[in-house]
PDB file of C-alpha atoms in Angstrom:
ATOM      1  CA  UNK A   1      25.023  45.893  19.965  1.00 92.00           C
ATOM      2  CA  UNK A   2      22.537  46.509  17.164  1.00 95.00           C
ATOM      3  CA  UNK A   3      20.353  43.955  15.103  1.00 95.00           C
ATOM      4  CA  UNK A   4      18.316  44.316  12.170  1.00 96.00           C
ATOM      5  CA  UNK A   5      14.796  43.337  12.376  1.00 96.00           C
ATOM      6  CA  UNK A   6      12.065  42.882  10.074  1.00 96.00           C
ATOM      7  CA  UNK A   7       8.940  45.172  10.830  1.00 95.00           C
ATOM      8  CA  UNK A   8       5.798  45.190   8.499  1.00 94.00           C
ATOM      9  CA  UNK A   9       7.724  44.143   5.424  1.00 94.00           C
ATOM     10  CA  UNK A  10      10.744  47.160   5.794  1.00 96.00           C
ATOM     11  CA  UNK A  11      13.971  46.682   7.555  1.00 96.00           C
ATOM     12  CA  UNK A  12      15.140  48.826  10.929  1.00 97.00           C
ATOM     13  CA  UNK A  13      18.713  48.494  11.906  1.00 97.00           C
ATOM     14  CA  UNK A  14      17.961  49.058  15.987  1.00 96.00           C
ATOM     15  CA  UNK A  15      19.849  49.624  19.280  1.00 96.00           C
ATOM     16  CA  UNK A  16      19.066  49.859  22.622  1.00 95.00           C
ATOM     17  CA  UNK A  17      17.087  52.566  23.848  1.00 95.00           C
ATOM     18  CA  UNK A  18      16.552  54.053  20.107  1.00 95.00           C
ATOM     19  CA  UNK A  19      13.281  55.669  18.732  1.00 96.00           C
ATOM     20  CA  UNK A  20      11.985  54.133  15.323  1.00 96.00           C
ATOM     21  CA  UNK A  21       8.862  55.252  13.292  1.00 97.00           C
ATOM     22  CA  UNK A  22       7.509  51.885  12.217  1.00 97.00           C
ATOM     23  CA  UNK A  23       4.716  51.470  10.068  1.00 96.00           C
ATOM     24  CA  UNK A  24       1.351  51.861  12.414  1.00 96.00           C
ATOM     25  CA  UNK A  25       0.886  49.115  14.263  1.00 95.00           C
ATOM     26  CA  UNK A  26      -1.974  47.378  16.960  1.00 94.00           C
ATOM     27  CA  UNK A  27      -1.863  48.845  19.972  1.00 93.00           C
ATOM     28  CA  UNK A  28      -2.114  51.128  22.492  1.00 95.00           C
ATOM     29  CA  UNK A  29       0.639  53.745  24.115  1.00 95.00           C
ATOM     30  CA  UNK A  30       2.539  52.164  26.833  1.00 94.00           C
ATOM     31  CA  UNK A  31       1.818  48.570  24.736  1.00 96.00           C
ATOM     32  CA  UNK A  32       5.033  46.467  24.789  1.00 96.00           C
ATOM     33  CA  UNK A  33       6.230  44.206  21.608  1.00 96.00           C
ATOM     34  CA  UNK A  34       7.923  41.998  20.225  1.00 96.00           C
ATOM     35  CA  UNK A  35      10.019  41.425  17.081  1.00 95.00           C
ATOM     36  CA  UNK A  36      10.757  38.143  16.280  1.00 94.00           C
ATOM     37  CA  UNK A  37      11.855  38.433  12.449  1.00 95.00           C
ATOM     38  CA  UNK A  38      15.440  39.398  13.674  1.00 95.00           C
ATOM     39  CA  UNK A  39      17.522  39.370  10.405  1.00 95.00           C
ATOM     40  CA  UNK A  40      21.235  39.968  11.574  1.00 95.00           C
ATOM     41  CA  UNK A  41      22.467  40.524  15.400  1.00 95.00           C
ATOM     42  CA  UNK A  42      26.035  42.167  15.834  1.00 93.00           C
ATOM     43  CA  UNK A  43      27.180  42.075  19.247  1.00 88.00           C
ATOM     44  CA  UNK A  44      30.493  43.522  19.787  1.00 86.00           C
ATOM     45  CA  UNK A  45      31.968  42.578  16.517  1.00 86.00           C
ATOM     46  CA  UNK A  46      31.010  38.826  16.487  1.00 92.00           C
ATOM     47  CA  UNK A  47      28.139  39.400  13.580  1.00 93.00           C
ATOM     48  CA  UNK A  48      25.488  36.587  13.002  1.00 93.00           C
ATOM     49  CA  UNK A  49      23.311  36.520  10.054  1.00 93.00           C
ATOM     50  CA  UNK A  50      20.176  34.824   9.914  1.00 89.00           C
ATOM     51  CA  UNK A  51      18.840  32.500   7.046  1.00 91.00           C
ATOM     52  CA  UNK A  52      16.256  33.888   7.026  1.00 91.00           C
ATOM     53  CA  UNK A  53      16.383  34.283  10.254  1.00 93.00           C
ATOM     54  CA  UNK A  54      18.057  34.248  13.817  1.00 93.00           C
ATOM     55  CA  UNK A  55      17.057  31.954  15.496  1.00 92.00           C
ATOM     56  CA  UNK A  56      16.569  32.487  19.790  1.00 90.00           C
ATOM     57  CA  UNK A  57      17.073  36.318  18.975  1.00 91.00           C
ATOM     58  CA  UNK A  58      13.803  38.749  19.389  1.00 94.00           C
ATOM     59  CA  UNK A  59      13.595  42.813  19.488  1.00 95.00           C
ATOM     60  CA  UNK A  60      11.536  43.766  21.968  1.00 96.00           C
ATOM     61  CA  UNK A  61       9.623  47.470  22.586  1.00 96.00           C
ATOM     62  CA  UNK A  62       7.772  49.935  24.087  1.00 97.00           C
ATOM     63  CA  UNK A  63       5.046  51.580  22.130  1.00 97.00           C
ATOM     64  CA  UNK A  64       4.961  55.376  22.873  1.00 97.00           C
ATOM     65  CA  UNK A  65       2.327  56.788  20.915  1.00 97.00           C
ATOM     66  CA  UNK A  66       0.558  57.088  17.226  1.00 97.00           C
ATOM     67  CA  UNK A  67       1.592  59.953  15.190  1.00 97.00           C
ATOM     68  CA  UNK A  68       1.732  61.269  11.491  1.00 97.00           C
ATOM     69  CA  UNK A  69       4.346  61.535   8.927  1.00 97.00           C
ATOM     70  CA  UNK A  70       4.922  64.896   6.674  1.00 97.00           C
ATOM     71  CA  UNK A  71       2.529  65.934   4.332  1.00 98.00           C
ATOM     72  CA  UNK A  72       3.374  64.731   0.720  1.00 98.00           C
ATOM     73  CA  UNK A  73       1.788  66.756  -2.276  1.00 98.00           C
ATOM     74  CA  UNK A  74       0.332  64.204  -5.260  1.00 98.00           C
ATOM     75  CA  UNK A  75      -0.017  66.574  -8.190  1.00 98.00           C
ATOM     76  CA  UNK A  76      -1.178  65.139 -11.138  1.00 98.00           C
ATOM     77  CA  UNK A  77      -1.522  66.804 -14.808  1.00 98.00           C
ATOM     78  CA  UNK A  78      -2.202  66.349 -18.320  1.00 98.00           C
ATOM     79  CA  UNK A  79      -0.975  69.376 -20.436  1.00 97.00           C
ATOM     80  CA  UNK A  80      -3.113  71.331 -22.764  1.00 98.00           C
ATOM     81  CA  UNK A  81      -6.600  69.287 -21.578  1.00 98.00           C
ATOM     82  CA  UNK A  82      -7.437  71.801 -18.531  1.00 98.00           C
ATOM     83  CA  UNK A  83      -6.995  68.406 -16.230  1.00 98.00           C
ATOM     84  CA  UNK A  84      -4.871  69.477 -13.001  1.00 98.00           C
ATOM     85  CA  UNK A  85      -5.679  67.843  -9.482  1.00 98.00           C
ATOM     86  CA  UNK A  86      -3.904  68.272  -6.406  1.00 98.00           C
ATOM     87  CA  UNK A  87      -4.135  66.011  -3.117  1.00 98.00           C
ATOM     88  CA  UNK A  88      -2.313  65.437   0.309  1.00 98.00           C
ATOM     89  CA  UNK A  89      -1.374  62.585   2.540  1.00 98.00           C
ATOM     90  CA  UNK A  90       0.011  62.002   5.714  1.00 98.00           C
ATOM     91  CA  UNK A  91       0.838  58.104   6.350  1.00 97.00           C
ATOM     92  CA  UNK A  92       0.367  56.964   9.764  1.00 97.00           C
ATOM     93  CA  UNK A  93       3.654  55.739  11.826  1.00 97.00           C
ATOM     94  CA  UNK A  94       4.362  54.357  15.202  1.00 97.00           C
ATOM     95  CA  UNK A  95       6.698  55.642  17.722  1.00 97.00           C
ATOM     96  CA  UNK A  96       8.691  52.717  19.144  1.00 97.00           C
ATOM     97  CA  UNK A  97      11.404  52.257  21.480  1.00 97.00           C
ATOM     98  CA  UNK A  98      13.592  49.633  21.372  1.00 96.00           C
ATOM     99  CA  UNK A  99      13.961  48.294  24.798  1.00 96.00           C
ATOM    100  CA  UNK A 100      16.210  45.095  24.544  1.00 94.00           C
ATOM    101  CA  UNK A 101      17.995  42.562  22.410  1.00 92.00           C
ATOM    102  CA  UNK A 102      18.089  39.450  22.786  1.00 85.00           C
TER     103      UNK A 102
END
């Protein structure tokens, strides 16, 4: 059985007992939520799509802590003006683990 929920605007197709890196959220580690923008639910074959959404279905989780994501360069340039700059940044994610569907 997976489903795919909405989270924060992106889309997570989740099963039970699976790890996702959602976008950070509120809350603390050990938190439990809930995902109620549940866009398509297949359970054994029998698929049901929501419009927009399935209705009576909700994701819910476990949060298990607040990490980082890689570091991505942002280089930017002009060429022959002597204008080079070069930052970093590490978007925040949390670590979430789908505990039932339903």
């Amino acid at each position: 059985m997976y489903a795919i929920v909405d989270i924060a605007g992106k889309q997570f197709k989740v099963a039970k007992d699976q790890y996702i890196y959602a976008p950070k959220m509120d809350g603390e580690a050990g938190a439990t939520v809930k995902f109620d923008k549940v866009l398509l639910v297949d359970d054994g074959g029998s698929i049901t799509i929501g419009a927009p959404t399935v209705s009576g279905f909700a994701v819910s989780g476990k949060i298990l802590e607040h990490v980082k994501g890689n570091k991505v360069i942002v280089f930017k340039k002009k060429r022959r003006k002597g204008y080079a700059v070069r930052n970093g940044h590490r978007q925040q994610f949390t670590k979430v683990q789908i505990e039932s569907i339903g």
